[in-house]
Short mmCIF file of C-alpha atoms in Angstrom, two decimals:
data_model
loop_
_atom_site.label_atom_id
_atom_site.label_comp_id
_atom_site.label_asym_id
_atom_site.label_seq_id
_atom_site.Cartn_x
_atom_site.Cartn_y
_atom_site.Cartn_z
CA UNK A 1 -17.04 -13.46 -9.75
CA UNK A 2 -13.55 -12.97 -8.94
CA UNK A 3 -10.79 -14.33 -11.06
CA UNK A 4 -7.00 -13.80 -11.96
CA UNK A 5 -5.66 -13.03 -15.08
CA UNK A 6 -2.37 -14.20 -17.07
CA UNK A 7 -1.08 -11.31 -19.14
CA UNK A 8 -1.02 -11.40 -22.81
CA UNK A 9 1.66 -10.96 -24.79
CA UNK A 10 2.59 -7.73 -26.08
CA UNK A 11 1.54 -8.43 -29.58
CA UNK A 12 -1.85 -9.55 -28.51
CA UNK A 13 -2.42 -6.48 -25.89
CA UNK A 14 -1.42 -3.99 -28.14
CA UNK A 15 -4.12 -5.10 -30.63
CA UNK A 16 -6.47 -5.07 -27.88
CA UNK A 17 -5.88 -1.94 -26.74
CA UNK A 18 -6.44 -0.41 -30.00
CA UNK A 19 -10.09 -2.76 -30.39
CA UNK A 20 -11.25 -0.43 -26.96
CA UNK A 21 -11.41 3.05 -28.19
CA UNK A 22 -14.96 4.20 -28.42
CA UNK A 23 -16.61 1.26 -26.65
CA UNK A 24 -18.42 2.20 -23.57
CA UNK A 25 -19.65 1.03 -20.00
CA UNK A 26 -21.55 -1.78 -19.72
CA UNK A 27 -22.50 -2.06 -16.25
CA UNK A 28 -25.38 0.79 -16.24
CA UNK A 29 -28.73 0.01 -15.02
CA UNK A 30 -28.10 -2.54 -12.81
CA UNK A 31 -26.03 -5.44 -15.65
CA UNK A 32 -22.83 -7.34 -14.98
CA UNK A 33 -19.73 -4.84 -14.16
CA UNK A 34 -16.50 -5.85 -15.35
CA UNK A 35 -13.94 -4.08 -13.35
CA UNK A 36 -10.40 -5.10 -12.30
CA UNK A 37 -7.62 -4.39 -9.63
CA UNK A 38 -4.02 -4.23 -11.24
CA UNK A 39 -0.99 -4.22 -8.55
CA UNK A 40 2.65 -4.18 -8.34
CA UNK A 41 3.54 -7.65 -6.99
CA UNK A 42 1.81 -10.93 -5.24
CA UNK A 43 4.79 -11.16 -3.27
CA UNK A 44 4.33 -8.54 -0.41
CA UNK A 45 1.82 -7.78 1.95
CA UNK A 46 1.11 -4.32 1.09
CA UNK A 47 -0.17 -5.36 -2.22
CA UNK A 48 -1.95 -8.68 -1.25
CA UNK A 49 -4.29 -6.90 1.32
CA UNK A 50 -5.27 -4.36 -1.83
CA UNK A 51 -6.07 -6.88 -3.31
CA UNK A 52 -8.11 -8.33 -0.66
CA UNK A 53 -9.90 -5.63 -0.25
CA UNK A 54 -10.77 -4.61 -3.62
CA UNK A 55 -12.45 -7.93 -3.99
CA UNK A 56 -14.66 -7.30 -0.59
CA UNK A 57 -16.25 -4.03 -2.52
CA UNK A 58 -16.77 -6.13 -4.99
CA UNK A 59 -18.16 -9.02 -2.92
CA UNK A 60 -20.68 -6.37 -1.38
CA UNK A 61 -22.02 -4.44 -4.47
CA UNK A 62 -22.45 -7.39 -6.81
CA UNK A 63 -22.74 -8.38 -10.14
CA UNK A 64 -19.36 -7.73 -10.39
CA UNK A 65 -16.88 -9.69 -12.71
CA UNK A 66 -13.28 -8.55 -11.28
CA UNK A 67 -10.25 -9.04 -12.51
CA UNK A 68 -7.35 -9.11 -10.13
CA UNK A 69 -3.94 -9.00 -11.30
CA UNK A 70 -0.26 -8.91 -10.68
CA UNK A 71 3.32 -9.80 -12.05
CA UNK A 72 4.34 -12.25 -8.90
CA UNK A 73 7.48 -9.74 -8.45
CA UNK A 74 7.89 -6.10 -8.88
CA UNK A 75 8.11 -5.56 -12.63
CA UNK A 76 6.88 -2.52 -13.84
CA UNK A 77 6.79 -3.85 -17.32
CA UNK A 78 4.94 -6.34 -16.72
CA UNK A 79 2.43 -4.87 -14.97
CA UNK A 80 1.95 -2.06 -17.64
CA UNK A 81 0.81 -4.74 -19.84
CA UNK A 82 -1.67 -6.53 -17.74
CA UNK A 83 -3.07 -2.71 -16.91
CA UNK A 84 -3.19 -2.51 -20.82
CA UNK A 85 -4.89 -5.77 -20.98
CA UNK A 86 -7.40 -5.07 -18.70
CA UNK A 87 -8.31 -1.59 -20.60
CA UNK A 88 -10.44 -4.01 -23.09
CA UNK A 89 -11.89 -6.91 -20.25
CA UNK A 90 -12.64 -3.89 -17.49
CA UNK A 91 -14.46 -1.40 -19.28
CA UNK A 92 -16.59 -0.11 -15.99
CA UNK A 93 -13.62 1.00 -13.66
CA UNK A 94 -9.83 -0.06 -12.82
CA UNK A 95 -8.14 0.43 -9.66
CA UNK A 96 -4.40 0.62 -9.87
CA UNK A 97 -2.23 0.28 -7.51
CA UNK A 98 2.41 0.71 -8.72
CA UNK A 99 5.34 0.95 -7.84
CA UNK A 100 6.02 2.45 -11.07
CA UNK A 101 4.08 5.35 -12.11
CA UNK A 102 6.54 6.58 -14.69
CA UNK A 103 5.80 3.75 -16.83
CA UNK A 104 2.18 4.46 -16.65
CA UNK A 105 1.38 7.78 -18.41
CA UNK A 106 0.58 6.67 -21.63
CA UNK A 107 -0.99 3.47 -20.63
CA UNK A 108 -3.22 5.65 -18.35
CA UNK A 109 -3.79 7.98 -21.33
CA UNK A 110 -5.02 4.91 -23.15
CA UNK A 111 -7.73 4.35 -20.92
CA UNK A 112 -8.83 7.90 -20.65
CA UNK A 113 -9.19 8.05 -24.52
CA UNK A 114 -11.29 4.56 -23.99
CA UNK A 115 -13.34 5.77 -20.75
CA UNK A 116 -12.29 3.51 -19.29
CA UNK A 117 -12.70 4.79 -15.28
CA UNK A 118 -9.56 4.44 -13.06
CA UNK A 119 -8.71 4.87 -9.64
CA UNK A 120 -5.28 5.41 -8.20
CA UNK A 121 -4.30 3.05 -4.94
CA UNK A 122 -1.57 4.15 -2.71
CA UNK A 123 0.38 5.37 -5.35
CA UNK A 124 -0.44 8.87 -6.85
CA UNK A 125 -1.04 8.71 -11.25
CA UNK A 126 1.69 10.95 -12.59
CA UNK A 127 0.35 14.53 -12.93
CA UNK A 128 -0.56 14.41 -16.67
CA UNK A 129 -2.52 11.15 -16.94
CA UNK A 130 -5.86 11.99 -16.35
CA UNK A 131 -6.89 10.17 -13.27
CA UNK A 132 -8.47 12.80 -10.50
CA UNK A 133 -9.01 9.53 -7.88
CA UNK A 134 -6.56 8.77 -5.06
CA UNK A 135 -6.81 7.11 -2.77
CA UNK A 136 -3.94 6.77 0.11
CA UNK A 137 -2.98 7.45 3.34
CA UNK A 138 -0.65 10.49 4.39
CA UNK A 139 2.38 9.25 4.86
CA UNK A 140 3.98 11.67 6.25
CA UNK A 141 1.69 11.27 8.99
CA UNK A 142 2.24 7.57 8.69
CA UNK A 143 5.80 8.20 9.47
CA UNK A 144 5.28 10.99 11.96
CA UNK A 145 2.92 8.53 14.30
CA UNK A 146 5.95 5.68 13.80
CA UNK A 147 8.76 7.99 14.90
CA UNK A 148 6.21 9.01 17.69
CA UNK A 149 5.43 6.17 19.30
CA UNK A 150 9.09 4.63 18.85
CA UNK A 151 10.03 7.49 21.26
CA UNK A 152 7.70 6.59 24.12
CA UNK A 153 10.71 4.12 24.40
CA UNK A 154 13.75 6.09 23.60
CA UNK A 155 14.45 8.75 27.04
CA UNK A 156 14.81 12.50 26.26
CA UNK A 157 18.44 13.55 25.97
CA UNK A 158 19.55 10.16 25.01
CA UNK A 159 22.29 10.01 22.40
CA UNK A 160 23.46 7.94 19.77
CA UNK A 161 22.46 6.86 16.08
CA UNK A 162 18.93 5.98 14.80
CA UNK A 163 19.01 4.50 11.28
CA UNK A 164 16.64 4.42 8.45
CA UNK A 165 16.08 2.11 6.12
CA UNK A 166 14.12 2.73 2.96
CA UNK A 167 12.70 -0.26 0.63
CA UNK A 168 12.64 1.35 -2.42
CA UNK A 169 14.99 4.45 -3.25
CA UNK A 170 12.88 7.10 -5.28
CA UNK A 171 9.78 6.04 -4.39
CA UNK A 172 7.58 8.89 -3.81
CA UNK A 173 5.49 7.51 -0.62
CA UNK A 174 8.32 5.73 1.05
CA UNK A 175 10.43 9.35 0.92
CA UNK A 176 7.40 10.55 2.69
CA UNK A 177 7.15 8.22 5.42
CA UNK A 178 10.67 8.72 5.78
CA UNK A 179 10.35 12.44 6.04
CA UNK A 180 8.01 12.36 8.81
CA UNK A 181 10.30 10.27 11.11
CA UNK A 182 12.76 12.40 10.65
CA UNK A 183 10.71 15.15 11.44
CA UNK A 184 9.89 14.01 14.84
CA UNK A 185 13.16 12.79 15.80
CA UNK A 186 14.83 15.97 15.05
CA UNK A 187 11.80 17.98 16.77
CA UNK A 188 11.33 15.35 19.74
CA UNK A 189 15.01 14.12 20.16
CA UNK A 190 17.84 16.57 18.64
CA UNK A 191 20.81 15.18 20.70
CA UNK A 192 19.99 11.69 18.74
CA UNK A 193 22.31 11.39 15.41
CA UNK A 194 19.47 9.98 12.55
CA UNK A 195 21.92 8.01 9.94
CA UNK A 196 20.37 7.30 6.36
CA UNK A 197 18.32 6.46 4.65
CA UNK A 198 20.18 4.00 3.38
CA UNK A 199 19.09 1.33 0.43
CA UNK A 200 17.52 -1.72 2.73
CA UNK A 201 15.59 -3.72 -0.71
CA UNK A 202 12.05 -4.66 -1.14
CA UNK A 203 11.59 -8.20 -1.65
CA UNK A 204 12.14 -10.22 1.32
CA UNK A 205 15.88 -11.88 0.41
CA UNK A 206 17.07 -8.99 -0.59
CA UNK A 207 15.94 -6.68 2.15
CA UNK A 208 17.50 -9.05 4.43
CA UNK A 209 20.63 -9.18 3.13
CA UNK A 210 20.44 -4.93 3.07
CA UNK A 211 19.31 -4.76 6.66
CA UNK A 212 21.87 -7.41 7.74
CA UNK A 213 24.57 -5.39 6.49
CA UNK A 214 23.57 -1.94 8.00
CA UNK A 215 23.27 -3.91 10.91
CA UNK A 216 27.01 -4.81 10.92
CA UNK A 217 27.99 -1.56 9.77
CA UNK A 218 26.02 0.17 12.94
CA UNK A 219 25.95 -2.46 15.08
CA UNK A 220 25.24 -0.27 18.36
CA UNK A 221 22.23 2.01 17.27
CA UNK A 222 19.51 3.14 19.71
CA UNK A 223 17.34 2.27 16.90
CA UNK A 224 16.12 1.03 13.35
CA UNK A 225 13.54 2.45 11.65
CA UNK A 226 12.17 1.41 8.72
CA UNK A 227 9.54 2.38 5.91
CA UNK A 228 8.86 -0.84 4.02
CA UNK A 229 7.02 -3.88 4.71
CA UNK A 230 9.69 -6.37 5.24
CA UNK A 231 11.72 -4.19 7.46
CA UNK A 232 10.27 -5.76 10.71
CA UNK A 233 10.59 -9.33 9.27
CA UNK A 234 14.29 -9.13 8.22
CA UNK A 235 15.19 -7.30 11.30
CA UNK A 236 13.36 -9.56 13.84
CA UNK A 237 15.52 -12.75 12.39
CA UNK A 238 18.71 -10.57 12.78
CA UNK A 239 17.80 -10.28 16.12
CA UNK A 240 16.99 -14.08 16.69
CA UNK A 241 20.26 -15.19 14.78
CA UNK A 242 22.50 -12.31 16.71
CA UNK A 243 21.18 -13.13 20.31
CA UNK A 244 20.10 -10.02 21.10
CA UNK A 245 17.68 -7.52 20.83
CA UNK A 246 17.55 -4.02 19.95
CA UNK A 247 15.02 -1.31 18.93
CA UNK A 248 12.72 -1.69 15.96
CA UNK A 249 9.96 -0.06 14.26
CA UNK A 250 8.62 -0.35 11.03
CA UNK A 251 5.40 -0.35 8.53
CA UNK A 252 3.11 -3.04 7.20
CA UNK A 253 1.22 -6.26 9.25
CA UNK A 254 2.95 -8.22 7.40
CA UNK A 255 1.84 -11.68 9.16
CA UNK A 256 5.12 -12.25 10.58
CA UNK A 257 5.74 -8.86 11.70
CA UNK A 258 2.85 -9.17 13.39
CA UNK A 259 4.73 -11.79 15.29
CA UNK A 260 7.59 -9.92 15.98
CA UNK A 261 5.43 -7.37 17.73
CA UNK A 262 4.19 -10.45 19.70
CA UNK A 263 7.70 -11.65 20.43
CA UNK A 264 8.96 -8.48 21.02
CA UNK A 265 11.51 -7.82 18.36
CA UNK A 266 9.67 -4.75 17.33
CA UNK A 267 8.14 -2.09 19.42
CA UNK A 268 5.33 -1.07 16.35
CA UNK A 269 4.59 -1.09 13.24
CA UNK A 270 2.42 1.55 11.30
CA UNK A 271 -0.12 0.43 9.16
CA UNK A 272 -1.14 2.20 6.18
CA UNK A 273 -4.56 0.06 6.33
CA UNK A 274 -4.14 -1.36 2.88
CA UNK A 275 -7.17 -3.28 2.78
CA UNK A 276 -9.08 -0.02 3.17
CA UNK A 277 -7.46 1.41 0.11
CA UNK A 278 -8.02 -1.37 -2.03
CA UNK A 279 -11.96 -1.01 -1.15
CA UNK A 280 -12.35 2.07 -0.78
CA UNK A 281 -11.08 2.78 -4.27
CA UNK A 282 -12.82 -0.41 -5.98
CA UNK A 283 -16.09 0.64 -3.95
CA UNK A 284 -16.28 4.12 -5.21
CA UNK A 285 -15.17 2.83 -9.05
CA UNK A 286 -18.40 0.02 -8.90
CA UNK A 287 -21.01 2.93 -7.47
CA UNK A 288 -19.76 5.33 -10.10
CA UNK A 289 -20.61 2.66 -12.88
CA UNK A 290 -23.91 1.21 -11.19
CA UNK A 291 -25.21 4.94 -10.80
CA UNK A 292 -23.71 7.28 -13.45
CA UNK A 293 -22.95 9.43 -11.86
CA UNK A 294 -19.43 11.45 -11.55
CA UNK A 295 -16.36 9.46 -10.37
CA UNK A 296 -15.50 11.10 -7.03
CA UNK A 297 -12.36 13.47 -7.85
CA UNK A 298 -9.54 14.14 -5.25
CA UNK A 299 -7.41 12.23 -2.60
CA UNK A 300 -9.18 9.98 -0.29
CA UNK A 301 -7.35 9.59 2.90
CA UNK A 302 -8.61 6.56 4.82
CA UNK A 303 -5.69 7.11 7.86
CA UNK A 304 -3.40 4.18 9.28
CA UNK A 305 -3.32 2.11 12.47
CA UNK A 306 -0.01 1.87 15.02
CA UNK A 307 0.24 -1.89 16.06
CA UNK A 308 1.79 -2.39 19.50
CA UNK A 309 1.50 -4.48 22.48
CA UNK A 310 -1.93 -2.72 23.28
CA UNK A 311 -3.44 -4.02 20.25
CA UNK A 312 -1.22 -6.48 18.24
CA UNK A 313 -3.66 -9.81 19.51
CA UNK A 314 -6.76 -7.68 17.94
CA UNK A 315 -4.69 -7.20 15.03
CA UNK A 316 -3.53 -10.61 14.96
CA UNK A 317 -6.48 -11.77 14.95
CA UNK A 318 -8.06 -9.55 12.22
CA UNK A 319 -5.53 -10.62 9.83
CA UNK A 320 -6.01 -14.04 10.08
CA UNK A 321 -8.21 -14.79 6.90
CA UNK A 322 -10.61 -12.14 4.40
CA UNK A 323 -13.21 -13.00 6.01
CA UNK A 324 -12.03 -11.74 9.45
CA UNK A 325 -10.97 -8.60 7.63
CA UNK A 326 -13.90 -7.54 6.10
CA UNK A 327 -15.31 -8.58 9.74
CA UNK A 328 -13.36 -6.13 11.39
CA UNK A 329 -13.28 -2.93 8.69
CA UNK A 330 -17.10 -3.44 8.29
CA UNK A 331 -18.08 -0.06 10.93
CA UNK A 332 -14.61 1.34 9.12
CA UNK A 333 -15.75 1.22 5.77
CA UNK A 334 -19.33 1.93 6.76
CA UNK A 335 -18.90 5.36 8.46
CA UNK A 336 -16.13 6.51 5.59
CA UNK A 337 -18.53 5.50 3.25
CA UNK A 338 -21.46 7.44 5.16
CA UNK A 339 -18.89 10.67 5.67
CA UNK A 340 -17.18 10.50 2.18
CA UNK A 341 -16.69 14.48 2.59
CA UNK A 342 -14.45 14.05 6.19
CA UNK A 343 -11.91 11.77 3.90
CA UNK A 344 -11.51 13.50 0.43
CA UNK A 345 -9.19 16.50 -0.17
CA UNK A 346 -7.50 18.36 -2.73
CA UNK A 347 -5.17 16.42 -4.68
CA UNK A 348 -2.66 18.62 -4.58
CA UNK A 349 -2.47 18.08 -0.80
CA UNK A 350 -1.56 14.44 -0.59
CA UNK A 351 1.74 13.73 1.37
#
């Protein structure tokens, strides 16, 4: 069974949190699992396919009562108390997946001392809390591949300014992505002048309003690059509203990103393959707790996808509901699954 979740109040959750020290698993030996998948937002693709995907391992091990759960904007806060919340209803495995792992050391800490299994999704668990499960792409790699295949249409020797936009200033992953572009553009195209970069918001409003106004600023740019996942979205309608297009590349199939691919307002996107994450991580959580065995330890990199005009109608069409997801990651998930040596590293080594 999957259901959602409205956070208690603090009062309440502390209380709870304190009832859950010493109790233990009870999803050994084949009994109901009660597991949940705690995110940063229901507002953004990134997060929603997580969450999608989290709920197809659970749809294929069974007996499984998850928990899925999200403040329905980025509010670290917030979310710290529905993961706190959840240490007393999931006692057989979380998967967590924020934006704000600062706030999350002692509330990871909590469910250590309550063995409570938890998985980290796309976001690494600061280095002191206790969780030896990652799961993410690279993302400098993510960014490298981007910056790579934006070149195929940007000539050798060509000057001018490229600009980057990043979502969410500070945020470990999106610096990474970031890094790799430039990377290949200084590498690949030194006589190009990269600019940024510069603050371009998360939520959708906001990172239109960002993006419209580096726009304006740099108005005749070979190119705009950016890390987030309403990058493409925001910079697609610019291009609508101005009357003309430019160069864009970005991350995340965010549905209408996917269209602007289509349209031809942006030359790729790089997916990190969210849904795979949020399996992946939920799938190795509900084996650990059916078979007792050890939790798998170390980072778990399930690779991304470039969408382009090669692939963007297989794509499309893959996103269109779950079930045509878990249709089309079935032989993904399968052969990681099968292979679970090829994906895992070190986690010392995630970038």
């Amino acid at each position: 069974m999957i259901r959602s979740m409205r956070p208690l109040s603090w009062a309440v959750m502390a209380f709870s949190v304190l009832l859950v020290v010493g109790c233990s698993s009870s999803g050994g030996g084949g009994g109901k699992l009660h597991m949940a998948f705690i995110y940063s937002t229901t507002s953004q693709n990134p997060f929603q396919e997580m969450a999608f995907g989290a709920k197809a391992a659970a749809e294929d091990v069974g007996g499984i009562d998850l928990v899925e759960n999200a403040p329905p904007a980025i509010n670290g806060p917030a979310e710290v108390s529905q993961f706190q919340a959840a240490i007393r209803t999931a006692r057989d495995g979380i998967a967590m997946e924020t934006l704000t792992p600062d706030l999350f050391v002692r509330p990871l800490q909590q469910a250590r001392d309550a063995k409570v299994p938890v998985a980290a999704v796309d976001t690494m668990a600061p280095a002191d809390a206790g969780v030896n499960l990652y799961v993410g792409n690279s993302n400098t790699d993510l960014g490298r591949t981007l910056a790579t295949e934006m070149l195929k249409h940007i000539p050798a020797g060509a000057t001018g300014e490229v600009v980057l936009g990043d979502a969410i200033p500070g945020l470990t992953l999106l610096a990474q992505r970031l890094d790799g572009m430039k990377q290949v553009l200084q590498e690949q195209r030194p006589t190009l002048t990269v600019l940024g970069p510069f603050d371009s918001g998360s939520e959708p409003v906001d990172n239109f309003n960002k993006w419209n106004n580096i726009v304006k600023a740099h108005p005749n740019a070979v190119a705009y690059l950016g890390a987030g996942a309403s990058d493409a979205v925001s910079l697609a309608l610019i291009q609508k509203n101005g009357g003309r297009k430019f160069l864009v590349a970005s991350c995340d199939p965010d549905a209408q990103a996917l269209v602007a691919v289509k349209e031809g307002y942006a030359v790729a996107l790089a997916s990190p393959e969210h849904w795979l994450k949020g399996y992946i991580a939920m799938r190795l959580l509900a084996e650990h707790a059916r078979s007792g065995k050890p939790l798998t330890e170390g980072w778990w990199n399930p690779g991304g996808l470039i969408i382009n005009s090669d692939n963007i109608d297989e794509i499309t069409a893959r996103q269109q509901d779950e079930q045509s997801r878990k249709q089309w990651f079935a032989k993904v998930t399968a052969q990681q699954m099968g292979d679970q040596g090829k994906y895992l590293r070190p986690l010392g080594e995630a970038n």
